[in-house]
PDB file of C-alpha atoms in Angstrom:
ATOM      1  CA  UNK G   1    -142.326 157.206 -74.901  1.00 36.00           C
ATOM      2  CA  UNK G   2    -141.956 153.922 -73.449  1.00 47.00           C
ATOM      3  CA  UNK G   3    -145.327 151.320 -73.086  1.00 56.00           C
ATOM      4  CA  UNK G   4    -146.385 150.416 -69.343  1.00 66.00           C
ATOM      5  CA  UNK G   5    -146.008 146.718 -68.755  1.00 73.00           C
ATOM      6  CA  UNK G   6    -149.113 145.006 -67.716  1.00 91.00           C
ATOM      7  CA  UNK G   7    -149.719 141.311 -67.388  1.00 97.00           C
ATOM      8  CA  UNK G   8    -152.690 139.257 -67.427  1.00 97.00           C
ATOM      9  CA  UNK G   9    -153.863 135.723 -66.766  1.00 98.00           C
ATOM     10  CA  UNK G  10    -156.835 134.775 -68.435  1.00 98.00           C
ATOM     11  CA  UNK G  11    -158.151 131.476 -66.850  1.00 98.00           C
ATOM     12  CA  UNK G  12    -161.315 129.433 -67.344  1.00 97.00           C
ATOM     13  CA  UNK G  13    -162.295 125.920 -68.191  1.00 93.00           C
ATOM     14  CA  UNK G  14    -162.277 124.704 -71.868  1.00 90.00           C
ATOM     15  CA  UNK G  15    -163.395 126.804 -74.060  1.00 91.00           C
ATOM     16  CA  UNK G  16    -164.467 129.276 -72.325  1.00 94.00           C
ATOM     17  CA  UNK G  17    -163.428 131.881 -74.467  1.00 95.00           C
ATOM     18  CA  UNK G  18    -159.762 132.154 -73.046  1.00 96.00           C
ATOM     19  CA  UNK G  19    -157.671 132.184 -76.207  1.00 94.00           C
ATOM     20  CA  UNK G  20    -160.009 134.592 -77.957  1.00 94.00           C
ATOM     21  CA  UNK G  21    -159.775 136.879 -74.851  1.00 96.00           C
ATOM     22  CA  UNK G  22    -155.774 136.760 -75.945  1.00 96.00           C
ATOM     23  CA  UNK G  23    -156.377 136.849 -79.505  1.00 95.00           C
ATOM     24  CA  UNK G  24    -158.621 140.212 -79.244  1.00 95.00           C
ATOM     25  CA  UNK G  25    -156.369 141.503 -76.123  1.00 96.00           C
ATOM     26  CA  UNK G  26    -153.399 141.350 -79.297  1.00 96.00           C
ATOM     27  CA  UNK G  27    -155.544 142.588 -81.657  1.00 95.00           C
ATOM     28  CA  UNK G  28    -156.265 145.927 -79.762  1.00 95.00           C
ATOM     29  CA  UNK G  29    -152.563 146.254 -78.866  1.00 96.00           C
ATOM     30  CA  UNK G  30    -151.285 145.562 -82.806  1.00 96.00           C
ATOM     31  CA  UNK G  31    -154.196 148.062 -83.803  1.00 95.00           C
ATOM     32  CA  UNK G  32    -153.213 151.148 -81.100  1.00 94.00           C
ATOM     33  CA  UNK G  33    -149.803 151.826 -83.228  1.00 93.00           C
ATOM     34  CA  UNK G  34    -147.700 150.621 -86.387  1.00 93.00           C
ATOM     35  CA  UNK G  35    -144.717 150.073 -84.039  1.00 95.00           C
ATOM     36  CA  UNK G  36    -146.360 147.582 -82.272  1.00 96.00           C
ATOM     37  CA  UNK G  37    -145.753 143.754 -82.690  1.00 96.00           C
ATOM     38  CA  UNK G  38    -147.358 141.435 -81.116  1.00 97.00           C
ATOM     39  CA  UNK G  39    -145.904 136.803 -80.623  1.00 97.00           C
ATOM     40  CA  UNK G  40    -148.007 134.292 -79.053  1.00 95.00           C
ATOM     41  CA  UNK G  41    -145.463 131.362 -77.400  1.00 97.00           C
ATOM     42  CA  UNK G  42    -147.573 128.789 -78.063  1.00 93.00           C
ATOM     43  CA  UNK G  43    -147.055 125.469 -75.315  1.00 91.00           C
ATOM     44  CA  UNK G  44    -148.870 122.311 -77.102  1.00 81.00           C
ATOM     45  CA  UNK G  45    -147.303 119.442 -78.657  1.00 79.00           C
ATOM     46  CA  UNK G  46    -148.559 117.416 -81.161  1.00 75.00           C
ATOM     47  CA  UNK G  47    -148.616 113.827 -79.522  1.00 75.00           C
ATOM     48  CA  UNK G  48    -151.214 111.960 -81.397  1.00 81.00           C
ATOM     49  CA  UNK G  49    -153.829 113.029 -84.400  1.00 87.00           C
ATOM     50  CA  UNK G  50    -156.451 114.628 -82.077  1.00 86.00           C
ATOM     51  CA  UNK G  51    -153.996 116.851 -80.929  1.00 79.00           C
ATOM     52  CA  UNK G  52    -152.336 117.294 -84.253  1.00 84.00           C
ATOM     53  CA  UNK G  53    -155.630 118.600 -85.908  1.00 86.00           C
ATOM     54  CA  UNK G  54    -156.947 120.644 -83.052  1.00 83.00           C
ATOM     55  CA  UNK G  55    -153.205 122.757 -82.897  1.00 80.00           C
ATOM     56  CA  UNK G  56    -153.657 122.777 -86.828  1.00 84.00           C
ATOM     57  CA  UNK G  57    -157.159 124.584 -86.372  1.00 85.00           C
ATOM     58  CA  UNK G  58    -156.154 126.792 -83.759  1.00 83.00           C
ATOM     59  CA  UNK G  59    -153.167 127.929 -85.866  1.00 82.00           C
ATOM     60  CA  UNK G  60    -155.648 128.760 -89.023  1.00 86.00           C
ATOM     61  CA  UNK G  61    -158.403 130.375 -86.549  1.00 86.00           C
ATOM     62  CA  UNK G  62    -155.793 132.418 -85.339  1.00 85.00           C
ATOM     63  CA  UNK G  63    -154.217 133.257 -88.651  1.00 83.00           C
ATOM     64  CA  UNK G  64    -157.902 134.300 -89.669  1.00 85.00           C
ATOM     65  CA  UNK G  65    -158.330 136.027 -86.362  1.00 88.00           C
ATOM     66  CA  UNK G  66    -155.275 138.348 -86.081  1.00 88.00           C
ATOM     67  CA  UNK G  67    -152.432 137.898 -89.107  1.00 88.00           C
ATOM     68  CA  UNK G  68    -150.119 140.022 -87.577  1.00 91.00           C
ATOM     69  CA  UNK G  69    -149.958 137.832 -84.606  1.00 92.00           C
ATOM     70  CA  UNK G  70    -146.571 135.691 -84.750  1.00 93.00           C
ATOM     71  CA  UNK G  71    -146.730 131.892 -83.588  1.00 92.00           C
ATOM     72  CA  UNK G  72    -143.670 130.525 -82.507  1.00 92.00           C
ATOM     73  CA  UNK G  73    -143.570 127.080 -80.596  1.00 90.00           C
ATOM     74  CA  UNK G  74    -141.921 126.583 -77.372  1.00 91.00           C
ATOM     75  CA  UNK G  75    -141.617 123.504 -75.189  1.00 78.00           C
ATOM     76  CA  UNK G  76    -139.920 123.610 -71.163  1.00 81.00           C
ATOM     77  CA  UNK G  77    -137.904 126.854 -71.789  1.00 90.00           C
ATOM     78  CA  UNK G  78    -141.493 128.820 -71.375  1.00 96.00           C
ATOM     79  CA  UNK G  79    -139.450 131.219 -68.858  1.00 96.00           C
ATOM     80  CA  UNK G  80    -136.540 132.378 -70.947  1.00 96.00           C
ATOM     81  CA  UNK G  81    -138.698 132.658 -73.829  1.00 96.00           C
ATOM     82  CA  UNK G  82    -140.906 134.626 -72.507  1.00 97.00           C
ATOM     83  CA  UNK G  83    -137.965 136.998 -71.248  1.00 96.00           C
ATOM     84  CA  UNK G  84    -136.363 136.679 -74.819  1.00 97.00           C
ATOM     85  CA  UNK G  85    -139.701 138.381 -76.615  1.00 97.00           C
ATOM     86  CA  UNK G  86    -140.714 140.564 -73.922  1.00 96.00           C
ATOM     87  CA  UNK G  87    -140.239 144.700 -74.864  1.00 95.00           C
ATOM     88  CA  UNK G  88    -142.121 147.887 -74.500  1.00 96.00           C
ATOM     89  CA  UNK G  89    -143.417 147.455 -77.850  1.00 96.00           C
ATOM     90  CA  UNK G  90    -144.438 143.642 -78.036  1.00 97.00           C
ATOM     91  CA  UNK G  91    -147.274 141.809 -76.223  1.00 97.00           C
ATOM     92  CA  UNK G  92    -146.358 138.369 -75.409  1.00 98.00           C
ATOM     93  CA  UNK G  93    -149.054 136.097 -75.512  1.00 97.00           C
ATOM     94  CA  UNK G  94    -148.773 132.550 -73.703  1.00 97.00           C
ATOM     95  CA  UNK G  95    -150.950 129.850 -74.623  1.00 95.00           C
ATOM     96  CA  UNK G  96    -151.467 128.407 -72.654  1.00 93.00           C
ATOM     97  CA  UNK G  97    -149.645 127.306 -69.097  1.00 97.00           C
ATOM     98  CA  UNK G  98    -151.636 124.249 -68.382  1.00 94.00           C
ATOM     99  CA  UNK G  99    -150.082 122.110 -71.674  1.00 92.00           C
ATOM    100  CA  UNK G 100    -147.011 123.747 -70.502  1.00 94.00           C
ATOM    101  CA  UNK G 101    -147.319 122.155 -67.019  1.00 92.00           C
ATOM    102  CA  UNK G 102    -148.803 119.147 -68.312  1.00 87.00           C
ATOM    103  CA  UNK G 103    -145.565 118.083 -70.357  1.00 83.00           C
ATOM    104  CA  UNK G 104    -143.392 119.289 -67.687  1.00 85.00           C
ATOM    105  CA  UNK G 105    -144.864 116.951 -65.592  1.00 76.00           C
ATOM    106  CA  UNK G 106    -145.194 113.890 -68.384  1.00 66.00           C
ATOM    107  CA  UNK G 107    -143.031 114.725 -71.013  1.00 58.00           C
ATOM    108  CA  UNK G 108    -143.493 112.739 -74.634  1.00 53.00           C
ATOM    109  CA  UNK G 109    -140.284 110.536 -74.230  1.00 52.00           C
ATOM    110  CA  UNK G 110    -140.858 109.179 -70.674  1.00 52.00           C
ATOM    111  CA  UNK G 111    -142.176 105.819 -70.185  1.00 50.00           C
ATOM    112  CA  UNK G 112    -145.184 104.942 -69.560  1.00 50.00           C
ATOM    113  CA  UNK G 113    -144.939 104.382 -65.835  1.00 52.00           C
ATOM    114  CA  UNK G 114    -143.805 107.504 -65.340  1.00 54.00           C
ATOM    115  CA  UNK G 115    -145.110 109.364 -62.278  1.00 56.00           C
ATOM    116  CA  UNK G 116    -144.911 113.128 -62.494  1.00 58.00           C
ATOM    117  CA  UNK G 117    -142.728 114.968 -60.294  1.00 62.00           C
ATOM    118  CA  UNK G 118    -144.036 117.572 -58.144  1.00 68.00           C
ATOM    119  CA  UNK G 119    -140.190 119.510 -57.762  1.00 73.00           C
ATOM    120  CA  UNK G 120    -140.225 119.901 -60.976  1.00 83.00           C
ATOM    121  CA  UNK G 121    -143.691 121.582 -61.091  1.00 86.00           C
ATOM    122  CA  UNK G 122    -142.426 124.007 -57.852  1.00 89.00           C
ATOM    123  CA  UNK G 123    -139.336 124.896 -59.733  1.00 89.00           C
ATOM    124  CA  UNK G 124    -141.040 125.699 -63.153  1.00 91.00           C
ATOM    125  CA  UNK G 125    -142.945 127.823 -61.718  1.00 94.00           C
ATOM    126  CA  UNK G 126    -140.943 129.694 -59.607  1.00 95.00           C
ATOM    127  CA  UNK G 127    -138.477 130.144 -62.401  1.00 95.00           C
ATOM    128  CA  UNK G 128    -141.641 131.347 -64.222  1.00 97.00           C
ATOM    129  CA  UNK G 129    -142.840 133.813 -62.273  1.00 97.00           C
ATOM    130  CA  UNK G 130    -139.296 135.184 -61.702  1.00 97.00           C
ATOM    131  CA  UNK G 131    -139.518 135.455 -65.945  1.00 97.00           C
ATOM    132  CA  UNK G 132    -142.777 136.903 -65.518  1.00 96.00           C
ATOM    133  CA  UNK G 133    -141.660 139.895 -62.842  1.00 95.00           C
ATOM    134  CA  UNK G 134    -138.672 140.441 -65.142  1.00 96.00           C
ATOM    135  CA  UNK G 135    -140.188 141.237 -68.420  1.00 96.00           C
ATOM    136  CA  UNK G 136    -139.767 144.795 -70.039  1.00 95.00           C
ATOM    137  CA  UNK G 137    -143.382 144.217 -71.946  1.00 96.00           C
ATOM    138  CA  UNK G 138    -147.129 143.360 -71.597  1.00 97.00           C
ATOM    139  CA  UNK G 139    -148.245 139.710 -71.584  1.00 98.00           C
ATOM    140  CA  UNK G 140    -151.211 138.221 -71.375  1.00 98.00           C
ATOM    141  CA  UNK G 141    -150.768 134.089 -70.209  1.00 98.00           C
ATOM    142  CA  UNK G 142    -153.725 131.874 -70.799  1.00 98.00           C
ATOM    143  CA  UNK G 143    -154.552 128.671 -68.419  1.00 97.00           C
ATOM    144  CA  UNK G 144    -157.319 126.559 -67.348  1.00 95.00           C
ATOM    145  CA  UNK G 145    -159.144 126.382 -64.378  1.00 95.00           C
ATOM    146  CA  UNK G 146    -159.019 122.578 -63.736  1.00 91.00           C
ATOM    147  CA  UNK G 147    -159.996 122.617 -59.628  1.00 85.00           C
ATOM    148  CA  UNK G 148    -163.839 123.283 -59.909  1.00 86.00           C
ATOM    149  CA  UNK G 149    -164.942 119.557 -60.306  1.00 82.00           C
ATOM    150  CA  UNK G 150    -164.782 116.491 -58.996  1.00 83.00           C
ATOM    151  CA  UNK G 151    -161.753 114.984 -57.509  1.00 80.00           C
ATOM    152  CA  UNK G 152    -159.869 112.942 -59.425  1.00 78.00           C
ATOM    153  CA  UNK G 153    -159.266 109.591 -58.022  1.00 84.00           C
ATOM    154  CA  UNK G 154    -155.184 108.677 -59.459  1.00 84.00           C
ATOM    155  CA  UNK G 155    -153.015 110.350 -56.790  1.00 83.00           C
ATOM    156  CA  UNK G 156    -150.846 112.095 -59.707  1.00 80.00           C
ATOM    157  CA  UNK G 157    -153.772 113.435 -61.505  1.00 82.00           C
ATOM    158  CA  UNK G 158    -154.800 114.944 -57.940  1.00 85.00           C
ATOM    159  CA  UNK G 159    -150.832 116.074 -57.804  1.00 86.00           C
ATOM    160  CA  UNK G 160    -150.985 117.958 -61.201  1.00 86.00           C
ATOM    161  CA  UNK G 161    -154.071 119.550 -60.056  1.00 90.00           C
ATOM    162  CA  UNK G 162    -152.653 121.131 -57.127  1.00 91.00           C
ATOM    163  CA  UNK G 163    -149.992 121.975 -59.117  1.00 91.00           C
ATOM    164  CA  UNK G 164    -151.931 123.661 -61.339  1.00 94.00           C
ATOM    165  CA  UNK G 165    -153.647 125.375 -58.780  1.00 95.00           C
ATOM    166  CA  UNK G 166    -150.279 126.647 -56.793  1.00 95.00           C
ATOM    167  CA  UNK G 167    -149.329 127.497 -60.536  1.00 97.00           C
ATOM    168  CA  UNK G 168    -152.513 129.441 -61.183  1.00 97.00           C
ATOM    169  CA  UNK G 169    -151.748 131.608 -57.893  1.00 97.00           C
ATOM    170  CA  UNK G 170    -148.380 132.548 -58.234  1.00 98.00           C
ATOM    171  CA  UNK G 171    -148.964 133.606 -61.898  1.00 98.00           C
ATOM    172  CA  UNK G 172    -151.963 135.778 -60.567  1.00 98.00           C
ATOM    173  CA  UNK G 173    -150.100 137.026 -57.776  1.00 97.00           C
ATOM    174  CA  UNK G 174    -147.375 138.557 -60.113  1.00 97.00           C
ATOM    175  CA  UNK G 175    -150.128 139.851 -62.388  1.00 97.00           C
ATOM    176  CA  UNK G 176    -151.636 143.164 -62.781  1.00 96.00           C
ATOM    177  CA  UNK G 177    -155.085 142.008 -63.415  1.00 97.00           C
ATOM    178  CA  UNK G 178    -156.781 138.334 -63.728  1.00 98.00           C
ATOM    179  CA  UNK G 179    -160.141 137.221 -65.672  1.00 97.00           C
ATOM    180  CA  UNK G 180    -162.073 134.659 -65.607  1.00 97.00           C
ATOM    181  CA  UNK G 181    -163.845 133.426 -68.709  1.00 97.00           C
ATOM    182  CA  UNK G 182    -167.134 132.034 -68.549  1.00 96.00           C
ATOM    183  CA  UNK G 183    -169.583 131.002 -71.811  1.00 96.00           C
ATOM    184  CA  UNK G 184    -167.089 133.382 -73.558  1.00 95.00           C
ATOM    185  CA  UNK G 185    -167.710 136.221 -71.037  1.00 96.00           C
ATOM    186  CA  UNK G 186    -164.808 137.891 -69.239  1.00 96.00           C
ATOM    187  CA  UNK G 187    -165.377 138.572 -65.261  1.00 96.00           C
ATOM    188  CA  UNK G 188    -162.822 140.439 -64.143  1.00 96.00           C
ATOM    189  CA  UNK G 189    -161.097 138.882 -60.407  1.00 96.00           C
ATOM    190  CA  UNK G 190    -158.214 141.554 -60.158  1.00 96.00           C
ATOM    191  CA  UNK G 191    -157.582 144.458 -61.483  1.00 93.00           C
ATOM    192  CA  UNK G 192    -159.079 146.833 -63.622  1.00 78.00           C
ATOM    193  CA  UNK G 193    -161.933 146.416 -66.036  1.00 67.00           C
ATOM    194  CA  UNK G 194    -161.773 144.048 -69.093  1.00 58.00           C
TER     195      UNK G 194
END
C-alpha cells in the first residue's frame, strides 16, 4: 500500500524550534516502518567561519538526533531536487527555504554591489511550488518568519523580505498543514493537529 503525501511548512523565527520540529517529524516517519527512508536537502553554504561552525554543529546535532536521516547539500536546484528524492516511502526534509532564498538573491560569487533581483525570487518560487505540488512523497520544508519586526531601512533588505513573505505564502498555500514554532512550541495555523 502506497503512503499519502502530506507536506508541511514549519516556520518561526530563529530558533524557535523549527529544525527539531523536522528532525522529530523524520524521526516518527523512519520509526513507523523499516521501508521507510527518510533525506533532509539541506540549503546553507558555508561563506565565512561563523557559518562554517554553526552548519558543522547542526550536522553533528542532527547525526546525534536521528542517524538514519541522510544529509545531502543542495544549492539553486532546491526544486528538482526536491522532485528527484520525493517517493511514497521517503520524507523529504528542506532546511531550510530562507538560506535558499537568501543566496538566490546574493549568491557567493557576485560582487559586492550586487542588488538582489526580485524576478529571480518570483521565478524560484513558482518553479518551487510547481516541485512542491508534483512530488510523489511527504515533505516537511522549514523557513523563517522574518516579517514580525521592525522594518528594515536598505530598500533590498525590505525586497528580500517581501520576498520571503510572498515565498512563505505560496509554500503554505500548496501545503497540507503549516506550524508555527514558538519557544520550541508548535501552534498549528493549517491543518490538522501537530
Amino acid at each position: 500500500m502506497a503512503e499519502a503525501v502530506w507536506r508541511e511548512l514549519i516556520v518561526g523565527g530563529q530558533k524557535s524550534g523549527k529544525s527539531a520540529r523536522a528532525e522529530r517529524l523524520a524521526a516518527e516517519w523512519l520509526a513507523a516502518g523499516p521501508q521507510r527512508r527518510a533525506v533532509l536537502l539541506a540549503t546553507a553554504e558555508a561563506r565565512d567561519a561563523e557559518m562554517r561552525a554553526r552548519i558543522e554543529r547542526h550536522q553533528r546535532q542532527r547525526l546525534a538526533r536521528v542517524p538514519a536521516l541522510q544529509t545531502l547539500e543542495v544549492g539553486a536546484d532546491l526544486p528538482q531536487q526536491l522532485v528527484r528524492h520525493s517517493s511514497p516511502r521517503a520524507l523529504v526534509v528542506v532546511d531550510c527555504l530562507t538560506l535558499w532564498l537568501t543566496q538566490l538573491g546574493w549568491p557567493a560569487q557576485a560582487p559586492a554591489q550586487h542588488r538582489p533581483d526580485p524576478p529571480v525570487w518570483e521565478s524560484a518560487t513558482e518553479e518551487l511550488v510547481q516541485a512542491l505540488r508534483a512530488v510523489s512523497g511527504p515533505v516537511v520544508l522549514v523557513g523563517n518568519e522574518i516579517g514580525l519586526g521592525v522594518i528594515p531601512p536598505a530598500p533590498e533588505v525590505r525586497g528580500f523580505v517581501d520576498a520571503l513573505g510572498r515565498l512563505n505564502q505560496a509554500v503554505a498555500a500548496a501545503c497540507e498543514r503549516v506550524t508555527l514554532m514558538v519557544a520550541g512550541c508548535p501552534l498549528v495555523v493549517k491543518g490538522g493537529t501537530p
